[in-house]
Amino acid sequence: MNVISCSFSLEHNLYETMSCLQRCSKQEELKQIHARMLKTGLMQDSYVITKFLSFCISSTSSDFLPYAQIVFDGCDRPDTFLWNLMIRGFSCSDEPERSLLLYQRMLCSSAPHNAYTFPSLLKACSNLSAFEETTQIHAQITKLGYENDVYAVNSLINSYAVTGNFKLAHLLFDRIPEPDDVSWNSVIKDMNKEALQLFHEMQNSDVEPDNVSLANALSACAQLGALEQGKWIHSYLNKTRIRMDSVLGCVLIDMYAKCGEMEEALEVFKNIKKKSVQAWTALISGYAYHGHGREAISKFMEMQKMGIKPNVITFTAVLTACSYTGLVEEGKLIFYSMERDYNLKPTIEHYGCIVDLLGRAGLLDEAKRFIQEMPLKPNAVIWGALLKACRIHKNIELGEEIGEILIAIDPYHGGRYVHKANIHAMGKKWDKAAETRRLMKEQGVAKVPGCSTISLEGTTHEFLAGDRSHPEIEKIQSKWRIMRRKLEENGYVPELEDILLDLVDDDEREAIVHQHSEKLAITYGLIKSKPGTVIRIMKNLRVCKDCHKVTKLISKIYKRDIVMRDRTRFHHFRDGKCSCGDYW
């Protein structure tokens, strides 16, 4: 569009100017329209300024919002509505901190607050996970008398929940005399363990769950691996004939995929009439979780044949799928096609996928060269992927070098020290291993304990490594002793290389590995579930070699399918084999 070609014969014709503005798609065109509006005096009209800024803020063009800031800064004494407009615009942008800076300027101006100022500020706090700023805004809300305003309180609940302060979120929620659907949705969101209970409480109240409530509850099921409750919500959705919008469709696909049911995820995908890029991406991500690299690439190609252009998140999903299944050449081709064929600049996540892809495949020197040559500064995640690969492939020299780099970059992450100490121990360098653990202790950094969960009859049971707090722990230990004898009869010998501590002998290391959280959870599942049913486990860390080996044998001996979701992917165990093909 050539904006200059728009007829401006009636230079003060507001309708004609707004019409040109709506067709504007480039900053150069926007500048031309702005210049014409300045020349004709239209920018003296507060209504026109509001319309112009609203257009810039709602535009999908990334350079329109900064231009709106320039125009706003040129306004003489902007009113409250304009301040709120700009704060809202930046709260949903890639720079939410600018909303807080604008608010500081607003405080110094003579513009008064109103109830609509705070939801946008709190949205910015949520996007920044900024707890301290949330408490400061909470104080402002109370000081200015908005503590009973439903919009402000709902936003506060959401912001506290997002920043992990669930007690404060609950406290505020409990003070609302008659919570509306937004109140319920705010407190449900991001509180996975309590979300489903709250969703059921919402049903028992006079408030009907809407699409947002259902999406939040399904997201909680996905994070918790609560398949049965997710199925129940899906059934509720169908019975009440709630319209399946794009968001609900994507969340359902994600829920089934993260609960280990890819066939159900595919069925939901097929039933979505208008498949968005988000729906395709959710399905491809699901195939990635489950190690189905070929299927992920197939869907990636199919979506393009259907005229759907992949976005940066789609590329992350398909590259992850390649990494988890060892499709090195395919992954490299897809990565290098991003900028060449799709005009998408790879982000740090995409570079991380390639490092992980090369590292898992044992191409450690190539992975190192890739990091050294990448245009972005490598972060701890990039180096961490290479360090894990060094440990898997026993490259001690390179692992020690990367370990030093990682601890310098990220000195407060326990996993970095653990990997580095284990690299030293692998090379029998006990002094260096002890020194690394000493440094870890001095920094006050703790190792994240292994944790596994299993959902049985609507109740989630949690087990920590070496944990004896479960009320049925004696029964679990007794069952495990029986299982261990059967395992040994079937050729089981413990894999102890993941327990590389020089401070314990082999017997002690064996005792440690037998108390890993996933073994406790699987044992409990065998005790409590019916023969022939699937056992579903969620693990917060990567499954170790011994637990992987044991789970394969258990699936064969007890004739049970076991689905385990660890930190990065799914493992489907059946008849002594795992879907990952021992490549994880």
PDB file of C-alpha atoms in Angstrom, residues 259-534:
ATOM      1  CA  CYS A 259      -0.457 -37.901  30.034  1.00  0.00           C
ATOM      2  CA  GLY A 260       0.985 -40.448  27.617  1.00  0.00           C
ATOM      3  CA  GLU A 261      -2.019 -40.852  25.306  1.00  0.00           C
ATOM      4  CA  MET A 262      -0.846 -39.806  21.843  1.00  0.00           C
ATOM      5  CA  GLU A 263      -3.688 -41.667  20.099  1.00  0.00           C
ATOM      6  CA  GLU A 264      -6.228 -39.596  22.029  1.00  0.00           C
ATOM      7  CA  ALA A 265      -4.243 -36.424  21.278  1.00  0.00           C
ATOM      8  CA  LEU A 266      -4.329 -37.249  17.570  1.00  0.00           C
ATOM      9  CA  GLU A 267      -8.083 -37.918  17.749  1.00  0.00           C
ATOM     10  CA  VAL A 268      -8.708 -34.484  19.291  1.00  0.00           C
ATOM     11  CA  PHE A 269      -6.518 -32.910  16.609  1.00  0.00           C
ATOM     12  CA  LYS A 270      -8.500 -34.612  13.831  1.00  0.00           C
ATOM     13  CA  ASN A 271     -11.764 -33.264  15.265  1.00  0.00           C
ATOM     14  CA  ILE A 272     -10.608 -29.637  15.242  1.00  0.00           C
ATOM     15  CA  LYS A 273     -12.302 -28.145  12.186  1.00  0.00           C
ATOM     16  CA  LYS A 274     -10.021 -25.161  11.677  1.00  0.00           C
ATOM     17  CA  LYS A 275      -6.505 -26.246  12.604  1.00  0.00           C
ATOM     18  CA  SER A 276      -4.307 -23.333  13.656  1.00  0.00           C
ATOM     19  CA  VAL A 277      -0.508 -23.289  13.767  1.00  0.00           C
ATOM     20  CA  GLN A 278      -0.857 -23.698  17.550  1.00  0.00           C
ATOM     21  CA  ALA A 279      -2.828 -26.944  17.118  1.00  0.00           C
ATOM     22  CA  TRP A 280      -0.249 -28.358  14.692  1.00  0.00           C
ATOM     23  CA  THR A 281       2.543 -27.311  17.060  1.00  0.00           C
ATOM     24  CA  ALA A 282       0.836 -28.959  20.061  1.00  0.00           C
ATOM     25  CA  LEU A 283       0.615 -32.233  18.127  1.00  0.00           C
ATOM     26  CA  ILE A 284       4.240 -32.052  16.939  1.00  0.00           C
ATOM     27  CA  SER A 285       5.339 -31.299  20.533  1.00  0.00           C
ATOM     28  CA  GLY A 286       3.435 -34.379  21.666  1.00  0.00           C
ATOM     29  CA  TYR A 287       5.285 -36.565  19.169  1.00  0.00           C
ATOM     30  CA  ALA A 288       8.539 -35.014  20.420  1.00  0.00           C
ATOM     31  CA  TYR A 289       7.741 -35.908  24.082  1.00  0.00           C
ATOM     32  CA  HIS A 290       7.133 -39.492  23.037  1.00  0.00           C
ATOM     33  CA  GLY A 291      10.235 -39.833  20.873  1.00  0.00           C
ATOM     34  CA  HIS A 292       8.304 -40.187  17.611  1.00  0.00           C
ATOM     35  CA  GLY A 293      10.682 -38.151  15.470  1.00  0.00           C
ATOM     36  CA  ARG A 294       9.519 -39.408  12.091  1.00  0.00           C
ATOM     37  CA  GLU A 295       5.868 -38.699  12.892  1.00  0.00           C
ATOM     38  CA  ALA A 296       6.787 -35.195  14.099  1.00  0.00           C
ATOM     39  CA  ILE A 297       8.631 -34.427  10.845  1.00  0.00           C
ATOM     40  CA  SER A 298       5.732 -35.887   8.837  1.00  0.00           C
ATOM     41  CA  LYS A 299       3.238 -33.554  10.554  1.00  0.00           C
ATOM     42  CA  PHE A 300       5.671 -30.659  10.125  1.00  0.00           C
ATOM     43  CA  MET A 301       5.646 -31.261   6.352  1.00  0.00           C
ATOM     44  CA  GLU A 302       1.894 -31.927   6.228  1.00  0.00           C
ATOM     45  CA  MET A 303       0.977 -28.651   7.938  1.00  0.00           C
ATOM     46  CA  GLN A 304       2.859 -26.729   5.270  1.00  0.00           C
ATOM     47  CA  LYS A 305       1.074 -28.594   2.493  1.00  0.00           C
ATOM     48  CA  MET A 306      -2.151 -27.434   4.177  1.00  0.00           C
ATOM     49  CA  GLY A 307      -0.963 -23.830   3.885  1.00  0.00           C
ATOM     50  CA  ILE A 308      -0.029 -23.369   7.565  1.00  0.00           C
ATOM     51  CA  LYS A 309       3.303 -21.617   8.058  1.00  0.00           C
ATOM     52  CA  PRO A 310       5.332 -22.904  11.033  1.00  0.00           C
ATOM     53  CA  ASN A 311       6.375 -20.414  13.708  1.00  0.00           C
ATOM     54  CA  VAL A 312       9.420 -20.377  15.990  1.00  0.00           C
ATOM     55  CA  ILE A 313       7.657 -22.610  18.549  1.00  0.00           C
ATOM     56  CA  THR A 314       6.872 -25.169  15.846  1.00  0.00           C
ATOM     57  CA  PHE A 315      10.561 -25.299  14.959  1.00  0.00           C
ATOM     58  CA  THR A 316      11.500 -25.839  18.615  1.00  0.00           C
ATOM     59  CA  ALA A 317       9.057 -28.770  18.753  1.00  0.00           C
ATOM     60  CA  VAL A 318      10.255 -30.495  15.576  1.00  0.00           C
ATOM     61  CA  LEU A 319      13.947 -29.956  16.415  1.00  0.00           C
ATOM     62  CA  THR A 320      13.345 -31.439  19.876  1.00  0.00           C
ATOM     63  CA  ALA A 321      11.748 -34.458  18.208  1.00  0.00           C
ATOM     64  CA  CYS A 322      14.835 -34.889  16.031  1.00  0.00           C
ATOM     65  CA  SER A 323      17.086 -34.630  19.083  1.00  0.00           C
ATOM     66  CA  TYR A 324      15.179 -37.242  21.099  1.00  0.00           C
ATOM     67  CA  THR A 325      15.299 -39.772  18.266  1.00  0.00           C
ATOM     68  CA  GLY A 326      18.794 -39.204  16.881  1.00  0.00           C
ATOM     69  CA  LEU A 327      17.701 -37.746  13.542  1.00  0.00           C
ATOM     70  CA  VAL A 328      20.859 -35.666  13.174  1.00  0.00           C
ATOM     71  CA  GLU A 329      20.868 -34.856   9.462  1.00  0.00           C
ATOM     72  CA  GLU A 330      17.120 -34.168   9.395  1.00  0.00           C
ATOM     73  CA  GLY A 331      17.437 -31.842  12.400  1.00  0.00           C
ATOM     74  CA  LYS A 332      20.310 -29.893  10.845  1.00  0.00           C
ATOM     75  CA  LEU A 333      18.411 -29.481   7.563  1.00  0.00           C
ATOM     76  CA  ILE A 334      15.339 -28.167   9.390  1.00  0.00           C
ATOM     77  CA  PHE A 335      17.422 -25.789  11.512  1.00  0.00           C
ATOM     78  CA  TYR A 336      19.234 -24.244   8.544  1.00  0.00           C
ATOM     79  CA  SER A 337      15.932 -23.897   6.657  1.00  0.00           C
ATOM     80  CA  MET A 338      14.511 -21.525   9.288  1.00  0.00           C
ATOM     81  CA  GLU A 339      16.146 -18.359   8.047  1.00  0.00           C
ATOM     82  CA  ARG A 340      16.670 -19.474   4.452  1.00  0.00           C
ATOM     83  CA  ASP A 341      13.148 -20.687   3.661  1.00  0.00           C
ATOM     84  CA  TYR A 342      10.935 -19.150   6.348  1.00  0.00           C
ATOM     85  CA  ASN A 343      12.650 -15.855   7.183  1.00  0.00           C
ATOM     86  CA  LEU A 344      12.714 -16.836  10.872  1.00  0.00           C
ATOM     87  CA  LYS A 345      15.817 -16.005  12.859  1.00  0.00           C
ATOM     88  CA  PRO A 346      16.781 -18.916  15.162  1.00  0.00           C
ATOM     89  CA  THR A 347      16.596 -18.123  18.881  1.00  0.00           C
ATOM     90  CA  ILE A 348      18.773 -19.448  21.703  1.00  0.00           C
ATOM     91  CA  GLU A 349      16.249 -22.314  22.143  1.00  0.00           C
ATOM     92  CA  HIS A 350      16.810 -23.487  18.558  1.00  0.00           C
ATOM     93  CA  TYR A 351      20.589 -23.384  18.951  1.00  0.00           C
ATOM     94  CA  GLY A 352      20.140 -25.368  22.174  1.00  0.00           C
ATOM     95  CA  CYS A 353      18.166 -28.028  20.307  1.00  0.00           C
ATOM     96  CA  ILE A 354      21.042 -28.510  17.841  1.00  0.00           C
ATOM     97  CA  VAL A 355      23.639 -28.737  20.629  1.00  0.00           C
ATOM     98  CA  ASP A 356      21.440 -31.349  22.327  1.00  0.00           C
ATOM     99  CA  LEU A 357      20.953 -33.179  19.008  1.00  0.00           C
ATOM    100  CA  LEU A 358      24.690 -33.380  18.327  1.00  0.00           C
ATOM    101  CA  GLY A 359      25.577 -34.136  21.944  1.00  0.00           C
ATOM    102  CA  ARG A 360      23.122 -37.033  22.323  1.00  0.00           C
ATOM    103  CA  ALA A 361      24.480 -38.515  19.080  1.00  0.00           C
ATOM    104  CA  GLY A 362      28.026 -38.395  20.497  1.00  0.00           C
ATOM    105  CA  LEU A 363      29.206 -35.670  18.098  1.00  0.00           C
ATOM    106  CA  LEU A 364      30.791 -33.691  20.925  1.00  0.00           C
ATOM    107  CA  ASP A 365      33.509 -31.900  18.936  1.00  0.00           C
ATOM    108  CA  GLU A 366      30.964 -30.773  16.344  1.00  0.00           C
ATOM    109  CA  ALA A 367      28.653 -29.586  19.129  1.00  0.00           C
ATOM    110  CA  LYS A 368      31.493 -27.560  20.668  1.00  0.00           C
ATOM    111  CA  ARG A 369      32.362 -25.965  17.305  1.00  0.00           C
ATOM    112  CA  PHE A 370      28.692 -25.166  16.758  1.00  0.00           C
ATOM    113  CA  ILE A 371      28.572 -23.325  20.100  1.00  0.00           C
ATOM    114  CA  GLN A 372      31.766 -21.404  19.359  1.00  0.00           C
ATOM    115  CA  GLU A 373      30.477 -20.303  15.945  1.00  0.00           C
ATOM    116  CA  MET A 374      26.869 -19.446  16.860  1.00  0.00           C
ATOM    117  CA  PRO A 375      26.004 -15.718  16.540  1.00  0.00           C
ATOM    118  CA  LEU A 376      24.279 -15.589  19.943  1.00  0.00           C
ATOM    119  CA  LYS A 377      26.114 -15.687  23.241  1.00  0.00           C
ATOM    120  CA  PRO A 378      25.732 -19.231  24.626  1.00  0.00           C
ATOM    121  CA  ASN A 379      23.909 -19.401  27.935  1.00  0.00           C
ATOM    122  CA  ALA A 380      23.983 -21.983  30.728  1.00  0.00           C
ATOM    123  CA  VAL A 381      21.371 -24.154  29.020  1.00  0.00           C
ATOM    124  CA  ILE A 382      23.549 -24.456  25.898  1.00  0.00           C
ATOM    125  CA  TRP A 383      26.667 -25.420  27.835  1.00  0.00           C
ATOM    126  CA  GLY A 384      24.594 -27.652  30.139  1.00  0.00           C
ATOM    127  CA  ALA A 385      23.382 -29.717  27.178  1.00  0.00           C
ATOM    128  CA  LEU A 386      26.983 -30.319  26.136  1.00  0.00           C
ATOM    129  CA  LEU A 387      28.064 -31.188  29.695  1.00  0.00           C
ATOM    130  CA  LYS A 388      25.324 -33.838  29.977  1.00  0.00           C
ATOM    131  CA  ALA A 389      26.445 -35.278  26.648  1.00  0.00           C
ATOM    132  CA  CYS A 390      30.036 -35.444  27.922  1.00  0.00           C
ATOM    133  CA  ARG A 391      28.860 -37.458  30.912  1.00  0.00           C
ATOM    134  CA  ILE A 392      26.739 -39.817  28.789  1.00  0.00           C
ATOM    135  CA  HIS A 393      29.588 -40.442  26.341  1.00  0.00           C
ATOM    136  CA  LYS A 394      32.314 -40.381  29.027  1.00  0.00           C
ATOM    137  CA  ASN A 395      34.359 -37.532  27.534  1.00  0.00           C
ATOM    138  CA  ILE A 396      36.056 -36.527  30.784  1.00  0.00           C
ATOM    139  CA  GLU A 397      38.495 -33.918  29.433  1.00  0.00           C
ATOM    140  CA  LEU A 398      35.851 -31.906  27.574  1.00  0.00           C
ATOM    141  CA  GLY A 399      33.372 -32.393  30.422  1.00  0.00           C
ATOM    142  CA  GLU A 400      35.776 -30.865  32.940  1.00  0.00           C
ATOM    143  CA  GLU A 401      36.368 -27.883  30.642  1.00  0.00           C
ATOM    144  CA  ILE A 402      32.623 -27.288  30.128  1.00  0.00           C
ATOM    145  CA  GLY A 403      31.951 -27.779  33.839  1.00  0.00           C
ATOM    146  CA  GLU A 404      34.265 -24.867  34.696  1.00  0.00           C
ATOM    147  CA  ILE A 405      32.510 -22.624  32.157  1.00  0.00           C
ATOM    148  CA  LEU A 406      29.068 -23.575  33.483  1.00  0.00           C
ATOM    149  CA  ILE A 407      29.773 -22.913  37.144  1.00  0.00           C
ATOM    150  CA  ALA A 408      31.244 -19.526  36.228  1.00  0.00           C
ATOM    151  CA  ILE A 409      28.050 -18.649  34.287  1.00  0.00           C
ATOM    152  CA  ASP A 410      25.511 -20.194  36.670  1.00  0.00           C
ATOM    153  CA  PRO A 411      27.065 -20.651  40.152  1.00  0.00           C
ATOM    154  CA  TYR A 412      23.743 -21.242  41.948  1.00  0.00           C
ATOM    155  CA  HIS A 413      22.380 -24.194  39.948  1.00  0.00           C
ATOM    156  CA  GLY A 414      22.881 -27.467  41.828  1.00  0.00           C
ATOM    157  CA  GLY A 415      22.731 -29.646  38.719  1.00  0.00           C
ATOM    158  CA  ARG A 416      25.865 -28.005  37.275  1.00  0.00           C
ATOM    159  CA  TYR A 417      27.947 -29.025  40.306  1.00  0.00           C
ATOM    160  CA  VAL A 418      26.513 -32.539  40.364  1.00  0.00           C
ATOM    161  CA  HIS A 419      27.359 -33.187  36.700  1.00  0.00           C
ATOM    162  CA  LYS A 420      30.840 -31.717  37.129  1.00  0.00           C
ATOM    163  CA  ALA A 421      31.527 -33.775  40.278  1.00  0.00           C
ATOM    164  CA  ASN A 422      30.345 -36.912  38.527  1.00  0.00           C
ATOM    165  CA  ILE A 423      32.587 -36.178  35.538  1.00  0.00           C
ATOM    166  CA  HIS A 424      35.565 -35.977  37.929  1.00  0.00           C
ATOM    167  CA  ALA A 425      34.458 -39.168  39.686  1.00  0.00           C
ATOM    168  CA  MET A 426      34.102 -40.933  36.350  1.00  0.00           C
ATOM    169  CA  GLY A 427      37.771 -40.194  35.744  1.00  0.00           C
ATOM    170  CA  LYS A 428      38.644 -41.400  39.294  1.00  0.00           C
ATOM    171  CA  LYS A 429      39.667 -37.855  40.204  1.00  0.00           C
ATOM    172  CA  TRP A 430      38.261 -38.083  43.706  1.00  0.00           C
ATOM    173  CA  ASP A 431      39.976 -34.958  45.047  1.00  0.00           C
ATOM    174  CA  LYS A 432      38.430 -32.804  42.313  1.00  0.00           C
ATOM    175  CA  ALA A 433      35.031 -34.417  42.846  1.00  0.00           C
ATOM    176  CA  ALA A 434      35.223 -33.671  46.584  1.00  0.00           C
ATOM    177  CA  GLU A 435      36.377 -30.106  45.879  1.00  0.00           C
ATOM    178  CA  THR A 436      33.380 -29.528  43.578  1.00  0.00           C
ATOM    179  CA  ARG A 437      30.962 -30.796  46.232  1.00  0.00           C
ATOM    180  CA  ARG A 438      32.682 -28.618  48.846  1.00  0.00           C
ATOM    181  CA  LEU A 439      32.293 -25.563  46.592  1.00  0.00           C
ATOM    182  CA  MET A 440      28.647 -26.461  46.072  1.00  0.00           C
ATOM    183  CA  LYS A 441      28.130 -26.555  49.838  1.00  0.00           C
ATOM    184  CA  GLU A 442      29.945 -23.244  50.353  1.00  0.00           C
ATOM    185  CA  GLN A 443      27.690 -21.573  47.788  1.00  0.00           C
ATOM    186  CA  GLY A 444      24.649 -22.886  49.654  1.00  0.00           C
ATOM    187  CA  VAL A 445      23.468 -24.746  46.574  1.00  0.00           C
ATOM    188  CA  ALA A 446      21.422 -27.910  47.057  1.00  0.00           C
ATOM    189  CA  LYS A 447      20.889 -30.795  44.684  1.00  0.00           C
ATOM    190  CA  VAL A 448      17.276 -31.183  43.544  1.00  0.00           C
ATOM    191  CA  PRO A 449      16.033 -34.476  45.047  1.00  0.00           C
ATOM    192  CA  GLY A 450      14.503 -37.063  42.741  1.00  0.00           C
ATOM    193  CA  CYS A 451      10.711 -37.038  43.008  1.00  0.00           C
ATOM    194  CA  SER A 452       8.161 -39.334  41.357  1.00  0.00           C
ATOM    195  CA  THR A 453       4.367 -39.244  41.476  1.00  0.00           C
ATOM    196  CA  ILE A 454       1.638 -41.729  40.656  1.00  0.00           C
ATOM    197  CA  SER A 455      -2.099 -40.974  40.489  1.00  0.00           C
ATOM    198  CA  LEU A 456      -4.393 -43.717  41.800  1.00  0.00           C
ATOM    199  CA  GLU A 457      -8.167 -43.350  42.122  1.00  0.00           C
ATOM    200  CA  GLY A 458      -7.982 -39.570  41.893  1.00  0.00           C
ATOM    201  CA  THR A 459      -5.255 -39.227  44.534  1.00  0.00           C
ATOM    202  CA  THR A 460      -1.667 -38.270  43.679  1.00  0.00           C
ATOM    203  CA  HIS A 461       1.041 -40.056  45.696  1.00  0.00           C
ATOM    204  CA  GLU A 462       4.502 -38.481  45.840  1.00  0.00           C
ATOM    205  CA  PHE A 463       7.775 -40.271  46.540  1.00  0.00           C
ATOM    206  CA  LEU A 464      11.236 -38.805  47.107  1.00  0.00           C
ATOM    207  CA  ALA A 465      14.493 -40.738  46.692  1.00  0.00           C
ATOM    208  CA  GLY A 466      15.120 -42.638  49.916  1.00  0.00           C
ATOM    209  CA  ASP A 467      11.816 -41.366  51.315  1.00  0.00           C
ATOM    210  CA  ARG A 468      10.179 -43.229  54.208  1.00  0.00           C
ATOM    211  CA  SER A 469       7.343 -40.782  54.893  1.00  0.00           C
ATOM    212  CA  HIS A 470       4.620 -42.595  52.944  1.00  0.00           C
ATOM    213  CA  PRO A 471       2.089 -44.195  55.326  1.00  0.00           C
ATOM    214  CA  GLU A 472       2.434 -47.558  53.518  1.00  0.00           C
ATOM    215  CA  ILE A 473       6.239 -47.499  53.215  1.00  0.00           C
ATOM    216  CA  GLU A 474       6.685 -50.837  55.053  1.00  0.00           C
ATOM    217  CA  LYS A 475       4.358 -52.569  52.607  1.00  0.00           C
ATOM    218  CA  ILE A 476       6.216 -50.907  49.700  1.00  0.00           C
ATOM    219  CA  GLN A 477       9.623 -52.050  51.000  1.00  0.00           C
ATOM    220  CA  SER A 478       8.373 -55.591  51.542  1.00  0.00           C
ATOM    221  CA  LYS A 479       6.978 -55.734  48.001  1.00  0.00           C
ATOM    222  CA  TRP A 480      10.228 -54.333  46.582  1.00  0.00           C
ATOM    223  CA  ARG A 481      12.279 -57.082  48.259  1.00  0.00           C
ATOM    224  CA  ILE A 482      10.112 -59.696  46.526  1.00  0.00           C
ATOM    225  CA  MET A 483      10.390 -57.831  43.213  1.00  0.00           C
ATOM    226  CA  ARG A 484      14.155 -57.555  43.557  1.00  0.00           C
ATOM    227  CA  ARG A 485      14.520 -61.329  43.931  1.00  0.00           C
ATOM    228  CA  LYS A 486      12.451 -61.836  40.766  1.00  0.00           C
ATOM    229  CA  LEU A 487      14.542 -59.244  38.943  1.00  0.00           C
ATOM    230  CA  GLU A 488      17.775 -61.018  39.919  1.00  0.00           C
ATOM    231  CA  GLU A 489      16.308 -64.347  38.788  1.00  0.00           C
ATOM    232  CA  ASN A 490      15.804 -62.721  35.398  1.00  0.00           C
ATOM    233  CA  GLY A 491      19.419 -61.585  35.109  1.00  0.00           C
ATOM    234  CA  TYR A 492      19.273 -58.166  36.780  1.00  0.00           C
ATOM    235  CA  VAL A 493      22.623 -56.676  37.826  1.00  0.00           C
ATOM    236  CA  PRO A 494      22.513 -53.095  39.230  1.00  0.00           C
ATOM    237  CA  GLU A 495      23.828 -50.256  37.058  1.00  0.00           C
ATOM    238  CA  LEU A 496      25.859 -48.139  39.468  1.00  0.00           C
ATOM    239  CA  GLU A 497      27.681 -45.692  37.195  1.00  0.00           C
ATOM    240  CA  ASP A 498      25.079 -42.971  37.849  1.00  0.00           C
ATOM    241  CA  ILE A 499      25.983 -43.221  41.564  1.00  0.00           C
ATOM    242  CA  LEU A 500      29.556 -42.054  41.169  1.00  0.00           C
ATOM    243  CA  LEU A 501      30.288 -41.141  44.774  1.00  0.00           C
ATOM    244  CA  ASP A 502      33.727 -41.963  46.068  1.00  0.00           C
ATOM    245  CA  LEU A 503      32.450 -41.770  49.626  1.00  0.00           C
ATOM    246  CA  VAL A 504      30.505 -45.037  49.508  1.00  0.00           C
ATOM    247  CA  ASP A 505      31.331 -48.606  48.515  1.00  0.00           C
ATOM    248  CA  ASP A 506      29.420 -50.728  45.985  1.00  0.00           C
ATOM    249  CA  ASP A 507      26.998 -52.151  48.567  1.00  0.00           C
ATOM    250  CA  GLU A 508      26.047 -48.649  49.721  1.00  0.00           C
ATOM    251  CA  ARG A 509      25.714 -47.432  46.133  1.00  0.00           C
ATOM    252  CA  GLU A 510      23.439 -50.379  45.400  1.00  0.00           C
ATOM    253  CA  ALA A 511      21.290 -49.526  48.433  1.00  0.00           C
ATOM    254  CA  ILE A 512      21.011 -45.913  47.194  1.00  0.00           C
ATOM    255  CA  VAL A 513      19.970 -46.896  43.674  1.00  0.00           C
ATOM    256  CA  HIS A 514      17.298 -49.279  45.027  1.00  0.00           C
ATOM    257  CA  GLN A 515      15.638 -46.360  46.844  1.00  0.00           C
ATOM    258  CA  HIS A 516      15.207 -44.137  43.777  1.00  0.00           C
ATOM    259  CA  SER A 517      11.804 -42.484  43.718  1.00  0.00           C
ATOM    260  CA  GLU A 518      10.525 -44.105  40.505  1.00  0.00           C
ATOM    261  CA  LYS A 519      11.148 -47.599  41.917  1.00  0.00           C
ATOM    262  CA  LEU A 520       9.066 -46.715  45.001  1.00  0.00           C
ATOM    263  CA  ALA A 521       6.271 -45.289  42.834  1.00  0.00           C
ATOM    264  CA  ILE A 522       6.186 -48.312  40.480  1.00  0.00           C
ATOM    265  CA  THR A 523       6.173 -50.708  43.441  1.00  0.00           C
ATOM    266  CA  TYR A 524       3.235 -48.840  44.968  1.00  0.00           C
ATOM    267  CA  GLY A 525       1.476 -48.939  41.615  1.00  0.00           C
ATOM    268  CA  LEU A 526       1.835 -52.738  41.473  1.00  0.00           C
ATOM    269  CA  ILE A 527       0.401 -53.005  44.990  1.00  0.00           C
ATOM    270  CA  LYS A 528      -2.598 -50.725  44.455  1.00  0.00           C
ATOM    271  CA  SER A 529      -3.631 -51.084  40.804  1.00  0.00           C
ATOM    272  CA  LYS A 530      -5.474 -53.945  39.143  1.00  0.00           C
ATOM    273  CA  PRO A 531      -3.462 -56.560  37.203  1.00  0.00           C
ATOM    274  CA  GLY A 532      -3.155 -55.665  33.529  1.00  0.00           C
ATOM    275  CA  THR A 533      -3.765 -51.932  33.982  1.00  0.00           C
ATOM    276  CA  VAL A 534      -1.244 -49.308  32.886  1.00  0.00           C
TER     277      VAL A 534
END
